[in-house]
Amino acid sequence: MLPRATIKRMMKQHTNLNISAEAVEEICNLLEEIIKITTEVAEKNAKKEGRKTIKARDIKRCDDERLKKKILELSERTEKMPILIKEMLNVITSELE
Amino acid sequence: MLPRATIKRMMKQHTNLNISAEAVEEICNLLEEIIKITTEVAEKNAKKEGRKTIKARDIKRCDDERLKKKILELSERTEKMPILIKEMLNVITSELE
């Protein structure tokens, strides 16, 4: 578990505002999620190259991978895609007039 | 500074592979960057609402904010957008045949 006091101290390096305990908790949740996903993706990278050790380069690409997953999730969650596509077609076909 | 041993232990909960010291260092860099950006964006949120305390809800939106920025950056960097749009139009117009 991440040490709450350390995390809060690190946050304080970037702001003069007070920070609620719940805010520290929330950022720790985010960091823990990132550690989990990053490690899982790094493991896949390492295994793909037949290694038994996770190296720095396995970590580097993980954040992009995480963002990619999140974008795909978002596009599945939103119902706006067909509307956007229609809107785009409207713009293109307005050239006909 | 994030405690390297704790971070490594947390990573070990998600993999059976060995983890190099450089990999732990790399994930700590990522986490520190996220703490910095998240705190800065949370501060802006709090100030916008005239608060002197960062709350959990300020944190919640930050990751989305970071994701959004990165997607916009990506879309500006790629030259594939016009190609993708043409491809999409091809798919739609193939219904004509």
mmCIF file of C-alpha atoms in Angstrom:
data_model
loop_
_atom_site.group_PDB
_atom_site.id
_atom_site.type_symbol
_atom_site.label_atom_id
_atom_site.label_comp_id
_atom_site.label_asym_id
_atom_site.label_seq_id
_atom_site.Cartn_x
_atom_site.Cartn_y
_atom_site.Cartn_z
ATOM 1 C CA MET A 1 0.000 0.000 0.000
ATOM 2 C CA LEU A 2 1.253 3.454 -0.895
ATOM 3 C CA PRO A 3 2.342 5.599 2.080
ATOM 4 C CA ARG A 4 -0.306 8.337 2.256
ATOM 5 C CA ALA A 5 1.973 10.830 4.071
ATOM 6 C CA THR A 6 4.671 10.548 1.380
ATOM 7 C CA ILE A 7 2.156 10.989 -1.430
ATOM 8 C CA LYS A 8 0.658 14.030 0.276
ATOM 9 C CA ARG A 9 4.138 15.526 0.758
ATOM 10 C CA MET A 10 4.888 14.984 -2.932
ATOM 11 C CA MET A 11 1.605 16.658 -3.893
ATOM 12 C CA LYS A 12 2.461 19.612 -1.652
ATOM 13 C CA GLN A 13 5.543 20.240 -3.824
ATOM 14 C CA HIS A 14 3.165 21.282 -6.610
ATOM 15 C CA THR A 15 0.491 23.268 -4.779
ATOM 16 C CA ASN A 16 0.029 25.698 -1.893
ATOM 17 C CA LEU A 17 -3.594 24.679 -1.338
ATOM 18 C CA ASN A 18 -4.689 22.329 1.440
ATOM 19 C CA ILE A 19 -5.256 18.741 0.373
ATOM 20 C CA SER A 20 -8.104 16.709 1.894
ATOM 21 C CA ALA A 21 -7.507 13.139 3.061
ATOM 22 C CA GLU A 22 -10.055 11.987 0.471
ATOM 23 C CA ALA A 23 -8.070 13.665 -2.296
ATOM 24 C CA VAL A 24 -4.913 11.813 -1.202
ATOM 25 C CA GLU A 25 -6.941 8.587 -1.120
ATOM 26 C CA GLU A 26 -8.244 9.268 -4.618
ATOM 27 C CA ILE A 27 -4.801 9.885 -6.107
ATOM 28 C CA CYS A 28 -3.511 6.727 -4.396
ATOM 29 C CA ASN A 29 -6.310 4.747 -6.045
ATOM 30 C CA LEU A 30 -5.276 6.143 -9.399
ATOM 31 C CA LEU A 31 -1.587 5.373 -8.780
ATOM 32 C CA GLU A 32 -2.392 1.841 -7.636
ATOM 33 C CA GLU A 33 -4.440 1.245 -10.770
ATOM 34 C CA ILE A 34 -1.529 2.510 -12.865
ATOM 35 C CA ILE A 35 0.931 0.210 -11.060
ATOM 36 C CA LYS A 36 -1.380 -2.756 -11.699
ATOM 37 C CA ILE A 37 -2.041 -2.123 -15.386
ATOM 38 C CA THR A 38 1.532 -1.067 -16.120
ATOM 39 C CA THR A 39 2.961 -4.192 -14.495
ATOM 40 C CA GLU A 40 0.550 -6.455 -16.361
ATOM 41 C CA VAL A 41 1.362 -4.901 -19.730
ATOM 42 C CA ALA A 42 5.117 -4.882 -18.967
ATOM 43 C CA GLU A 43 4.905 -8.588 -18.103
ATOM 44 C CA LYS A 44 3.338 -9.302 -21.506
ATOM 45 C CA ASN A 45 6.114 -7.328 -23.238
ATOM 46 C CA ALA A 46 8.837 -9.223 -21.366
ATOM 47 C CA LYS A 47 7.248 -12.621 -22.054
ATOM 48 C CA LYS A 48 6.855 -11.787 -25.735
ATOM 49 C CA GLU A 49 10.637 -11.359 -25.875
ATOM 50 C CA GLY A 50 11.175 -14.556 -23.887
ATOM 51 C CA ARG A 51 12.593 -12.766 -20.831
ATOM 52 C CA LYS A 52 12.060 -13.628 -17.176
ATOM 53 C CA THR A 53 12.788 -10.093 -16.029
ATOM 54 C CA ILE A 54 10.751 -6.945 -16.539
ATOM 55 C CA LYS A 55 13.065 -4.187 -17.803
ATOM 56 C CA ALA A 56 12.722 -0.416 -18.031
ATOM 57 C CA ARG A 57 11.788 -0.563 -21.722
ATOM 58 C CA ASP A 58 8.819 -2.789 -20.869
ATOM 59 C CA ILE A 59 7.519 -0.049 -18.606
ATOM 60 C CA LYS A 60 8.036 2.816 -21.049
ATOM 61 C CA ARG A 61 5.367 1.769 -23.520
ATOM 62 C CA CYS A 62 2.814 0.865 -20.873
ATOM 63 C CA ASP A 63 1.405 4.293 -20.243
ATOM 64 C CA ASP A 64 0.585 4.653 -23.936
ATOM 65 C CA GLU A 65 -0.991 1.207 -23.826
ATOM 66 C CA ARG A 66 -3.116 2.250 -20.840
ATOM 67 C CA LEU A 67 -4.276 5.398 -22.615
ATOM 68 C CA LYS A 68 -5.082 3.369 -25.711
ATOM 69 C CA LYS A 69 -7.218 0.934 -23.707
ATOM 70 C CA LYS A 70 -9.032 3.805 -22.059
ATOM 71 C CA ILE A 71 -9.780 5.519 -25.372
ATOM 72 C CA LEU A 72 -11.176 2.297 -26.830
ATOM 73 C CA GLU A 73 -13.302 1.801 -23.713
ATOM 74 C CA LEU A 74 -14.598 5.354 -24.039
ATOM 75 C CA SER A 75 -15.509 4.922 -27.695
ATOM 76 C CA GLU A 76 -17.498 1.836 -26.753
ATOM 77 C CA ARG A 77 -19.241 3.658 -23.935
ATOM 78 C CA THR A 78 -20.349 6.728 -25.867
ATOM 79 C CA GLU A 79 -23.437 6.731 -28.055
ATOM 80 C CA LYS A 80 -22.257 9.823 -29.873
ATOM 81 C CA MET A 81 -20.224 8.073 -32.583
ATOM 82 C CA PRO A 82 -23.082 7.642 -35.119
ATOM 83 C CA ILE A 83 -24.179 11.238 -34.465
ATOM 84 C CA LEU A 84 -20.638 12.490 -35.052
ATOM 85 C CA ILE A 85 -20.297 10.487 -38.244
ATOM 86 C CA LYS A 86 -23.607 11.866 -39.561
ATOM 87 C CA GLU A 87 -22.479 15.361 -38.656
ATOM 88 C CA MET A 88 -19.241 14.812 -40.559
ATOM 89 C CA LEU A 89 -21.124 13.537 -43.602
ATOM 90 C CA ASN A 90 -23.342 16.626 -43.436
ATOM 91 C CA VAL A 91 -20.276 18.842 -43.578
ATOM 92 C CA ILE A 92 -18.824 16.903 -46.505
ATOM 93 C CA THR A 93 -22.084 16.772 -48.487
ATOM 94 C CA SER A 94 -22.786 20.466 -47.868
ATOM 95 C CA GLU A 95 -20.126 20.988 -50.554
ATOM 96 C CA LEU A 96 -22.776 19.728 -53.029
ATOM 97 C CA GLU A 97 -24.955 22.781 -52.576
ATOM 98 C CA MET B 1 10.382 10.499 -3.168
ATOM 99 C CA LEU B 2 8.462 7.272 -3.693
ATOM 100 C CA PRO B 3 9.747 4.312 -1.675
ATOM 101 C CA ARG B 4 11.257 1.976 -4.292
ATOM 102 C CA ALA B 5 10.862 -1.183 -2.157
ATOM 103 C CA THR B 6 7.139 -0.548 -1.635
ATOM 104 C CA ILE B 7 6.552 0.095 -5.328
ATOM 105 C CA LYS B 8 8.424 -3.074 -6.265
ATOM 106 C CA ARG B 9 6.391 -5.076 -3.727
ATOM 107 C CA MET B 10 3.177 -3.671 -5.201
ATOM 108 C CA MET B 11 4.328 -4.610 -8.717
ATOM 109 C CA LYS B 12 5.122 -8.136 -7.515
ATOM 110 C CA GLN B 13 1.431 -8.561 -6.622
ATOM 111 C CA HIS B 14 0.702 -8.507 -10.353
ATOM 112 C CA THR B 15 3.559 -10.546 -11.838
ATOM 113 C CA ASN B 16 5.737 -13.566 -11.131
ATOM 114 C CA LEU B 17 8.599 -12.268 -13.287
ATOM 115 C CA ASN B 18 11.700 -10.626 -11.843
ATOM 116 C CA ILE B 19 11.695 -6.824 -11.946
ATOM 117 C CA SER B 20 14.918 -4.933 -12.672
ATOM 118 C CA ALA B 21 15.868 -1.904 -10.576
ATOM 119 C CA GLU B 22 15.666 0.219 -13.747
ATOM 120 C CA ALA B 23 12.079 -0.922 -14.330
ATOM 121 C CA VAL B 24 11.133 0.153 -10.783
ATOM 122 C CA GLU B 25 12.901 3.471 -11.403
ATOM 123 C CA GLU B 26 10.975 3.916 -14.661
ATOM 124 C CA ILE B 27 7.567 3.274 -13.097
ATOM 125 C CA CYS B 28 8.444 5.674 -10.257
ATOM 126 C CA ASN B 29 9.225 8.372 -12.853
ATOM 127 C CA LEU B 30 5.833 7.776 -14.435
ATOM 128 C CA LEU B 31 4.045 7.881 -11.053
ATOM 129 C CA GLU B 32 5.871 11.067 -10.051
ATOM 130 C CA GLU B 33 4.867 12.719 -13.327
ATOM 131 C CA ILE B 34 1.260 11.708 -12.714
ATOM 132 C CA ILE B 35 1.344 13.102 -9.151
ATOM 133 C CA LYS B 36 2.708 16.402 -10.507
ATOM 134 C CA ILE B 37 0.244 16.815 -13.393
ATOM 135 C CA THR B 38 -2.731 15.593 -11.368
ATOM 136 C CA THR B 39 -1.987 17.972 -8.495
ATOM 137 C CA GLU B 40 -1.578 20.934 -10.847
ATOM 138 C CA VAL B 41 -4.858 20.235 -12.635
ATOM 139 C CA ALA B 42 -6.654 19.563 -9.325
ATOM 140 C CA GLU B 43 -5.396 22.901 -8.014
ATOM 141 C CA LYS B 44 -6.899 24.684 -11.021
ATOM 142 C CA ASN B 45 -10.233 22.907 -10.447
ATOM 143 C CA ALA B 46 -10.283 23.885 -6.763
ATOM 144 C CA LYS B 47 -9.369 27.514 -7.495
ATOM 145 C CA LYS B 48 -12.030 27.749 -10.183
ATOM 146 C CA GLU B 49 -14.600 26.897 -7.503
ATOM 147 C CA GLY B 50 -13.002 29.365 -5.058
ATOM 148 C CA ARG B 51 -11.820 26.659 -2.657
ATOM 149 C CA LYS B 52 -8.604 26.578 -0.666
ATOM 150 C CA THR B 53 -8.645 22.807 -0.347
ATOM 151 C CA ILE B 54 -8.142 20.180 -3.030
ATOM 152 C CA LYS B 55 -10.921 17.601 -2.732
ATOM 153 C CA ALA B 56 -11.365 14.109 -4.133
ATOM 154 C CA ARG B 57 -13.569 15.324 -6.957
ATOM 155 C CA ASP B 58 -10.742 17.602 -8.149
ATOM 156 C CA ILE B 59 -8.550 14.551 -8.518
ATOM 157 C CA LYS B 60 -11.159 12.419 -10.268
ATOM 158 C CA ARG B 61 -11.329 14.599 -13.341
ATOM 159 C CA CYS B 62 -7.553 14.957 -13.682
ATOM 160 C CA ASP B 63 -6.806 11.630 -15.240
ATOM 161 C CA ASP B 64 -9.511 12.261 -17.826
ATOM 162 C CA GLU B 65 -8.015 15.689 -18.419
ATOM 163 C CA ARG B 66 -4.580 14.165 -18.960
ATOM 164 C CA LEU B 67 -6.036 11.589 -21.343
ATOM 165 C CA LYS B 68 -7.906 14.257 -23.264
ATOM 166 C CA LYS B 69 -4.772 16.386 -23.687
ATOM 167 C CA LYS B 70 -2.813 13.405 -24.899
ATOM 168 C CA ILE B 71 -5.469 12.387 -27.460
ATOM 169 C CA LEU B 72 -5.608 15.922 -28.845
ATOM 170 C CA GLU B 73 -1.817 16.001 -29.051
ATOM 171 C CA LEU B 74 -1.852 12.670 -30.867
ATOM 172 C CA SER B 75 -4.491 13.742 -33.362
ATOM 173 C CA GLU B 76 -2.377 16.780 -34.192
ATOM 174 C CA ARG B 77 0.726 14.666 -34.589
ATOM 175 C CA THR B 78 -0.726 12.031 -36.901
ATOM 176 C CA GLU B 79 -1.134 12.578 -40.643
ATOM 177 C CA LYS B 80 -3.509 9.665 -40.895
ATOM 178 C CA MET B 81 -6.757 11.545 -40.254
ATOM 179 C CA PRO B 82 -7.568 12.424 -43.905
ATOM 180 C CA ILE B 83 -6.695 8.865 -44.944
ATOM 181 C CA LEU B 84 -8.997 7.451 -42.275
ATOM 182 C CA ILE B 85 -11.845 9.727 -43.295
ATOM 183 C CA LYS B 86 -11.496 8.705 -46.950
ATOM 184 C CA GLU B 87 -11.449 5.066 -45.905
ATOM 185 C CA MET B 88 -14.639 5.608 -43.903
ATOM 186 C CA LEU B 89 -16.328 7.283 -46.864
ATOM 187 C CA ASN B 90 -15.299 4.337 -49.024
ATOM 188 C CA VAL B 91 -17.013 1.972 -46.629
ATOM 189 C CA ILE B 92 -20.169 4.086 -46.539
ATOM 190 C CA THR B 93 -20.350 4.592 -50.316
ATOM 191 C CA SER B 94 -19.680 0.914 -51.008
ATOM 192 C CA GLU B 95 -23.333 0.497 -49.963
ATOM 193 C CA LEU B 96 -24.190 2.131 -53.326
ATOM 194 C CA GLU B 97 -22.975 -0.820 -55.329
#
